[in-house]
Tab-separated table of C-alpha atoms and ligand atoms in Angstrom:
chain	number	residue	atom	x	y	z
A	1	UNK	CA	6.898	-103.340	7.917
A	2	UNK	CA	10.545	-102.181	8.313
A	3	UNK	CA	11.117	-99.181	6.050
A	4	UNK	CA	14.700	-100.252	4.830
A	5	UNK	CA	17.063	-97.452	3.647
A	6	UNK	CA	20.931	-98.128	1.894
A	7	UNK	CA	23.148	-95.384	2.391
A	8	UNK	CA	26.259	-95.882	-0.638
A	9	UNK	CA	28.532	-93.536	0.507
A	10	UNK	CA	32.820	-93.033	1.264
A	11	UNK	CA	31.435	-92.254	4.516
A	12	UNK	CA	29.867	-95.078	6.135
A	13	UNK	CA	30.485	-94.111	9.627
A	14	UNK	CA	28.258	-91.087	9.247
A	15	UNK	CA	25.266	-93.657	9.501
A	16	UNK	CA	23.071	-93.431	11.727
A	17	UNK	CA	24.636	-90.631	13.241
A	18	UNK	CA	22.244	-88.143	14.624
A	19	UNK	CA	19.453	-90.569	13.355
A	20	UNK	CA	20.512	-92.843	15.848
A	21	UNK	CA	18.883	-90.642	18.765
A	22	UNK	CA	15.450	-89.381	19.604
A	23	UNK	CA	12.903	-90.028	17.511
A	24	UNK	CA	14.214	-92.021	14.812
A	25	UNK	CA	16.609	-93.641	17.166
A	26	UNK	CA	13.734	-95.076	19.106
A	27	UNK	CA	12.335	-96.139	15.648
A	28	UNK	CA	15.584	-97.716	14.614
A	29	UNK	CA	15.758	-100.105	17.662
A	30	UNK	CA	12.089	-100.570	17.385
A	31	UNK	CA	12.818	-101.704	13.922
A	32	UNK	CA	10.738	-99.186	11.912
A	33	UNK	CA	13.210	-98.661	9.697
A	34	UNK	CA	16.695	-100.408	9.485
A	35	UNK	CA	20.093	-98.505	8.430
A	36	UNK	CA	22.257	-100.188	5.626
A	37	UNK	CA	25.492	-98.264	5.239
A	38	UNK	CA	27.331	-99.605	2.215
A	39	UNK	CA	31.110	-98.453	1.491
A	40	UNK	CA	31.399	-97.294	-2.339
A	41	UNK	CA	35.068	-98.425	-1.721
A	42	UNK	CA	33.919	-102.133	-1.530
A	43	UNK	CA	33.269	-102.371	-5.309
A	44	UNK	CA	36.174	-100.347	-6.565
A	45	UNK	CA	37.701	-102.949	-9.003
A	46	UNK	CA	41.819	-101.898	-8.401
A	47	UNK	CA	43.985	-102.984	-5.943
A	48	UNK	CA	44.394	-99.201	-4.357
A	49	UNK	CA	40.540	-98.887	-4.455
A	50	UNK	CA	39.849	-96.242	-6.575
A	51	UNK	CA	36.815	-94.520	-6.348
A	52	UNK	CA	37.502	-91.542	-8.456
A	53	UNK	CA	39.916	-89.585	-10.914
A	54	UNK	CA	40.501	-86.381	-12.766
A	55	UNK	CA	37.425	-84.852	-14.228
A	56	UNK	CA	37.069	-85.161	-18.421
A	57	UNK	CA	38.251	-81.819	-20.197
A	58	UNK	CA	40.102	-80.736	-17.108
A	59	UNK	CA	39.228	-78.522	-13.884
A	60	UNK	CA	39.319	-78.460	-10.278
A	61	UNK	CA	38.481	-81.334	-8.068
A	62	UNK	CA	37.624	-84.997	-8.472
A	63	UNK	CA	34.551	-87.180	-10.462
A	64	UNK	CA	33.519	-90.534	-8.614
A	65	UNK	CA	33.718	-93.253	-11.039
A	66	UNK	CA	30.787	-94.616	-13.229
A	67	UNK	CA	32.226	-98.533	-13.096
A	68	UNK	CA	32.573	-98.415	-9.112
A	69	UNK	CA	29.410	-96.650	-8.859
A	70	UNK	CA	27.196	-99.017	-10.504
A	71	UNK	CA	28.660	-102.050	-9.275
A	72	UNK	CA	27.876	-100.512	-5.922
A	73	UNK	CA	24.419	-99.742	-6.943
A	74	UNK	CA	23.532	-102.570	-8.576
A	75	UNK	CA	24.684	-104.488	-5.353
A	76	UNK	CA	22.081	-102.538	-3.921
A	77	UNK	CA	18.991	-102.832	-6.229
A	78	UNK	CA	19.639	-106.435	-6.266
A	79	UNK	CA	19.705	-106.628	-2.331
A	80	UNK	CA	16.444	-104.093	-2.213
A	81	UNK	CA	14.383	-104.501	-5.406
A	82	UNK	CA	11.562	-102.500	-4.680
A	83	UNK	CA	13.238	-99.467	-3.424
A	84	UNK	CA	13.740	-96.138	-5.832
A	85	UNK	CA	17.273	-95.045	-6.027
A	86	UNK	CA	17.728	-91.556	-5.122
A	87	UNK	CA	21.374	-90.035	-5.789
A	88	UNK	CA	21.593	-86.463	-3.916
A	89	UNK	CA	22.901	-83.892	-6.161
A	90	UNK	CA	22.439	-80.226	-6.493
A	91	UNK	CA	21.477	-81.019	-10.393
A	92	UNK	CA	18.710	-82.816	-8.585
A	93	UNK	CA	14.659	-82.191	-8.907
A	94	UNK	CA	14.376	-80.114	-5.298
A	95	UNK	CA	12.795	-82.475	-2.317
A	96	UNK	CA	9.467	-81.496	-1.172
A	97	UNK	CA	7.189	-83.228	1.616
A	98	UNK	CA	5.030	-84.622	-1.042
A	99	UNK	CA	7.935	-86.160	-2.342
A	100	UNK	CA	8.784	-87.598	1.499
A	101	UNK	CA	5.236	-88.373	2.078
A	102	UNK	CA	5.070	-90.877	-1.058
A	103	UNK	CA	8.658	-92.373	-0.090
A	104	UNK	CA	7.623	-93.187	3.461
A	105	UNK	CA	4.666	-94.741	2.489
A	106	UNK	CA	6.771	-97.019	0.184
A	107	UNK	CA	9.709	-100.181	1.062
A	108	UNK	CA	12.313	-98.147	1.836
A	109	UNK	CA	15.269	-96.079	-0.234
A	110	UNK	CA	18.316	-96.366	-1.470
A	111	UNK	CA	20.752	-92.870	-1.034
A	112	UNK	CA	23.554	-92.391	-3.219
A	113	UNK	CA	25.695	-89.596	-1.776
A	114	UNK	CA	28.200	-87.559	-3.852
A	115	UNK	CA	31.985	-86.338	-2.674
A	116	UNK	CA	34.636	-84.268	-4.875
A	117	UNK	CA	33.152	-82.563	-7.758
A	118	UNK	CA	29.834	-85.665	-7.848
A	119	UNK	CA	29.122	-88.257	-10.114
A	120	UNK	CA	29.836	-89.215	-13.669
A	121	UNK	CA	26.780	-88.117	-15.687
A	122	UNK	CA	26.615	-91.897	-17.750
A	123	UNK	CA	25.905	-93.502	-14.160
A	124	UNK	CA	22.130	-92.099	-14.513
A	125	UNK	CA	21.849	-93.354	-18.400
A	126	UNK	CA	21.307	-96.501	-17.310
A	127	UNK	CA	19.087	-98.954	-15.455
A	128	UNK	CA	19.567	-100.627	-12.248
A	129	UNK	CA	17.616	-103.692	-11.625
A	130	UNK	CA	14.728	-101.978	-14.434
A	131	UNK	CA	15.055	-98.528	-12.347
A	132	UNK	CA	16.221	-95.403	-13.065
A	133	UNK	CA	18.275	-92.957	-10.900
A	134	UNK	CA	16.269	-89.829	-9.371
A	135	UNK	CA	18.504	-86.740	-9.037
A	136	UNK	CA	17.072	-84.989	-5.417
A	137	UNK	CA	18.384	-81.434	-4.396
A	138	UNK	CA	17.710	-80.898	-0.739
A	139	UNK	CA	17.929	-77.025	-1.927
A	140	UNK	CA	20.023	-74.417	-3.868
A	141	UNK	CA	22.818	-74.836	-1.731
A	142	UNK	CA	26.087	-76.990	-2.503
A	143	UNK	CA	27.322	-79.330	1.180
A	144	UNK	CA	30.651	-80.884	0.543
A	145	UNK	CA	28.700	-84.228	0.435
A	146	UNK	CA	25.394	-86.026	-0.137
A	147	UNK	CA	25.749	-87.525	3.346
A	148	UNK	CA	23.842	-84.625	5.358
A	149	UNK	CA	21.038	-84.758	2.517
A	150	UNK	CA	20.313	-88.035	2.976
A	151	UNK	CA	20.393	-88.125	6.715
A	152	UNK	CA	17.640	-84.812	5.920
A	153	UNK	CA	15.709	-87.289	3.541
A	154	UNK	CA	15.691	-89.535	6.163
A	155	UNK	CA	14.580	-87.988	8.579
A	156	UNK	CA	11.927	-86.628	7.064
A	157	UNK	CA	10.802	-89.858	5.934
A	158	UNK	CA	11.062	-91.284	9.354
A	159	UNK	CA	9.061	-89.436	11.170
A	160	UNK	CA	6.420	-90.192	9.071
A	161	UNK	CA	6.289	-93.997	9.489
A	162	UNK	CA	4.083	-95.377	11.163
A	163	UNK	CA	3.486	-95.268	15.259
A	164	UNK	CA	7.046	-93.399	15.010
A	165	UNK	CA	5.327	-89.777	16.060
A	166	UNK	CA	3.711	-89.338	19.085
A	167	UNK	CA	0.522	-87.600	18.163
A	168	UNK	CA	-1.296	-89.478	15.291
A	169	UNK	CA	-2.441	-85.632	13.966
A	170	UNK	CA	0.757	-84.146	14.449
A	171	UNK	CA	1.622	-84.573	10.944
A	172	UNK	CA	-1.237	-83.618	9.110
A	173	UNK	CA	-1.075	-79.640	10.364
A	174	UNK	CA	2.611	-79.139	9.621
A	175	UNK	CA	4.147	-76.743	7.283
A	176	UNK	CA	4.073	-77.373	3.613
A	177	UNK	CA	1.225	-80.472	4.130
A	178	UNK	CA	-1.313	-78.190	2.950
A	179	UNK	CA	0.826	-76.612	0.633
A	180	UNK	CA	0.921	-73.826	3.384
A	181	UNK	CA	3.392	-73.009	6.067
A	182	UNK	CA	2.414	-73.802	9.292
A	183	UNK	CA	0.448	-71.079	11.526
A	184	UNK	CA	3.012	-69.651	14.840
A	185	UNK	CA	2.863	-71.013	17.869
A	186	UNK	CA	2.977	-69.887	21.426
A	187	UNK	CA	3.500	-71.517	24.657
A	188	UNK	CA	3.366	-69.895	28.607
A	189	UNK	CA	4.222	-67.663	30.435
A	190	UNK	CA	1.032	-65.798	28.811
A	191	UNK	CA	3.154	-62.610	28.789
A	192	UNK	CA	6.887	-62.063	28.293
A	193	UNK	CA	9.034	-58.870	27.935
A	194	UNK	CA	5.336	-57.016	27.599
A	195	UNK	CA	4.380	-59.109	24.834
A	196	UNK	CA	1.332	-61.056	25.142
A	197	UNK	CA	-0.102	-64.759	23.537
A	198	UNK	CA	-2.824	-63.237	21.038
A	199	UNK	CA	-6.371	-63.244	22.842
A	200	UNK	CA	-7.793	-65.635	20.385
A	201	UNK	CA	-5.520	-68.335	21.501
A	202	UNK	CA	-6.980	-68.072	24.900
A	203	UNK	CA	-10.407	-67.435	24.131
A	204	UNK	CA	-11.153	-71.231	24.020
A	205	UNK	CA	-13.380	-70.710	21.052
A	206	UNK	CA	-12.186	-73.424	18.850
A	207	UNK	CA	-14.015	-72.631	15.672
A	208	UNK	CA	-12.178	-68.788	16.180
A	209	UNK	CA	-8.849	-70.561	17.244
A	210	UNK	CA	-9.134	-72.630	13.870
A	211	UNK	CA	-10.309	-69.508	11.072
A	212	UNK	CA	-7.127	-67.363	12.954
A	213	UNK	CA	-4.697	-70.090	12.527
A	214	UNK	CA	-6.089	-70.352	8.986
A	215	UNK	CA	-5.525	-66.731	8.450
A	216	UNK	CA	-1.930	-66.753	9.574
A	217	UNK	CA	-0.755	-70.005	7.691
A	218	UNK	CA	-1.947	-67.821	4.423
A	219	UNK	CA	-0.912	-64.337	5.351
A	220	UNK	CA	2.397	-66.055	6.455
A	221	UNK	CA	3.040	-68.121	3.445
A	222	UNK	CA	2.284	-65.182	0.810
A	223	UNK	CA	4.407	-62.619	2.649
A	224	UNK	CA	7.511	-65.528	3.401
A	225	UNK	CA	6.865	-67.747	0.423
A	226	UNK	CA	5.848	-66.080	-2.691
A	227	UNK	CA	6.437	-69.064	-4.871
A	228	UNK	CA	4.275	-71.734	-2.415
A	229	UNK	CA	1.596	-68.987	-1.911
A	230	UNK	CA	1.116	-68.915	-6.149
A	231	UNK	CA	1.220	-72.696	-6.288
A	232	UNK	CA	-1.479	-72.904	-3.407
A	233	UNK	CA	-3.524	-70.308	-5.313
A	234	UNK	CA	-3.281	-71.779	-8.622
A	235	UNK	CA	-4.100	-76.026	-7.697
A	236	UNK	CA	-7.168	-73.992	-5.315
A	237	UNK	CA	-8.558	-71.943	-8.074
A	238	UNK	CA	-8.157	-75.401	-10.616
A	239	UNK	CA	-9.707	-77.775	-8.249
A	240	UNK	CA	-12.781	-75.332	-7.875
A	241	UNK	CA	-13.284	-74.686	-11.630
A	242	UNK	CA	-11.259	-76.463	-13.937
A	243	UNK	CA	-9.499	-73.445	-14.510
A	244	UNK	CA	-5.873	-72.526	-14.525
A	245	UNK	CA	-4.410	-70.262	-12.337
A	246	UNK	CA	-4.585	-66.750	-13.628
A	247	UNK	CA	-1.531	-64.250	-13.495
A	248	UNK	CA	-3.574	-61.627	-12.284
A	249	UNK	CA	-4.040	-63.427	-8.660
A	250	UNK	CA	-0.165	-62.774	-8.453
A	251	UNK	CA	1.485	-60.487	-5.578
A	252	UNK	CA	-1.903	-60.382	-3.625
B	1	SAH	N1	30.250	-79.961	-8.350
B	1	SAH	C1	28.918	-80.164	-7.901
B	1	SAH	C2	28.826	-80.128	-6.363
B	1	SAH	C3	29.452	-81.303	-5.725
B	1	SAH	S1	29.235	-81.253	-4.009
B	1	SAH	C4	28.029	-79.059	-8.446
B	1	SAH	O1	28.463	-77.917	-8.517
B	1	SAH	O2	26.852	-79.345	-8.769
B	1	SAH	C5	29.599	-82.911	-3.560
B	1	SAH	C6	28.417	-83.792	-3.319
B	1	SAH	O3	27.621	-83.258	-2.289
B	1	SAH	C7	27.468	-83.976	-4.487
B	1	SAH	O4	27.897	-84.987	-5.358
B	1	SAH	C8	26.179	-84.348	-3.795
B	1	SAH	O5	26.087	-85.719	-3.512
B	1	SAH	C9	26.260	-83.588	-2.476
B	1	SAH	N2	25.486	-82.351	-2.477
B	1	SAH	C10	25.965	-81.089	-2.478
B	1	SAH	N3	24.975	-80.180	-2.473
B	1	SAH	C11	23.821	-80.870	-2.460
B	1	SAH	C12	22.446	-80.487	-2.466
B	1	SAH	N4	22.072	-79.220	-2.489
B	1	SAH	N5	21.517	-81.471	-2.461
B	1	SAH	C13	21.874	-82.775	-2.456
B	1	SAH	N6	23.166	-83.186	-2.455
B	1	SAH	C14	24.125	-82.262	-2.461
């Protein structure tokens, strides 16, 4: 099954772009998943193609248009009826893997990415083909467009599809999968400007290999990542016994 993602954007040349090589470019012409660009411009109703005007109560910048908006997503609900509708905004619910996991296991996507100031709120009071927008963040930062967060969703989704990775397991170990960052890794030459691979790594003792590894995903993701650590803690300690997380756990 081709995993079929619709990019609306101003931008359509930025599609594939740098998902055109490596992985998900050998994907792409191996028809894993297919690229739709689609110009916003197209369904801007005016003969100078507007797309977007002076924002409502005054301030800097630009709005993108409701009406050329939902023609333009319409087009695309109607063309992929399956796929959720994702419009990248820094308003947006934050992206997580589980998120990614659960969209590449589905028909595809379709991106709507943002320019100017974003989108007229209205566009996500409505339904499109009996679907509802979903507002992503790809994190608390603000781009100048929703075009590198979608090629970012994408990729992430990609690599995920089937027979695109190389190793069948390499997906299962990575970072946030277990709701823990990944262990470090370490490569030759065995020592480098006098610092050496840890022993265990080369002890061959799987079973030791596998509790270290352990050890370091959880040391590393409470020191680095507070917030995942008390997450981890708290679905752990409800699986086990029904219970809710308890505050005291926090900080250890
Ligand atoms: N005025 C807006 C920012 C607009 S940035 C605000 O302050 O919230 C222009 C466009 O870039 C947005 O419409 C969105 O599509 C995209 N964008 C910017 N930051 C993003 C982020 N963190 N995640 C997803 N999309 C983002």
């Amino acid at each position: 099954m081709t995993f079929a993602a619709t990019i609306l954007t101003l931008y359509p040349e930025m599609f594939p772009g740098p998902l055109g090589i490596s992985l998900a470019g050998r994907a792409l012409e191996e028809g894993k998943w297919s690229c739709d660009p689609v110009h916003i411009r197209d369904f801007a109703a005016d003969k100078h193609r507007t797309v977007d005007d002076t924002p409502a109560g005054g301030g800097a910048g630009m709005v993108l248009r409701c009406d050329v908006l939902a023609a333009a997503i319409d087009h695309a609900a109607q063309s992929h009826p399956g796929n959720p509708i994702i419009a990248l905004t820094p308003r947006g619910k934050p992206l997580t893997q589980a998120r990614v996991r659960d969209l590449a296991q589905g028909p595809g996507v379709t991106l709507l990415c943002g320019r100017f100031e974003g989108f007229d709120e209205r566009i996500f009071a409505r339904e499109y083909g009996g679907r509802s927008i979903e507002e992503v963040s790809v994190g608390d930062i603000v781009l100048s467009g929703g075009e590198p967060a979608a090629l970012m969703l994408l990729d992430a989704c990609i690599r995920l599809l089937p027979g695109v990775m190389g190793a069948a397991s390499s997906g299962v170990e990575e970072s946030f999968e277990s709701g823990l960052l990944e262990y470090p890794h370490y490569t030759r030459p065995a020592e480098w400007e006098g610092r050496a691979i840890p022993e265990v790594l080369r002890s061959g003792d799987h079973a030791k290999i596998a509790a270290w590894r352990k050890q370091q995903a959880e040391d590393d993701t409470r020191l680095r990542r507070p917030d995942l650590w008390e997450r981890h803690i708290g679905v752990r300690v409800q699986s086990a016994s029904g219970a809710r997380y308890e505050k005291k756990d926090e900080g250890q």
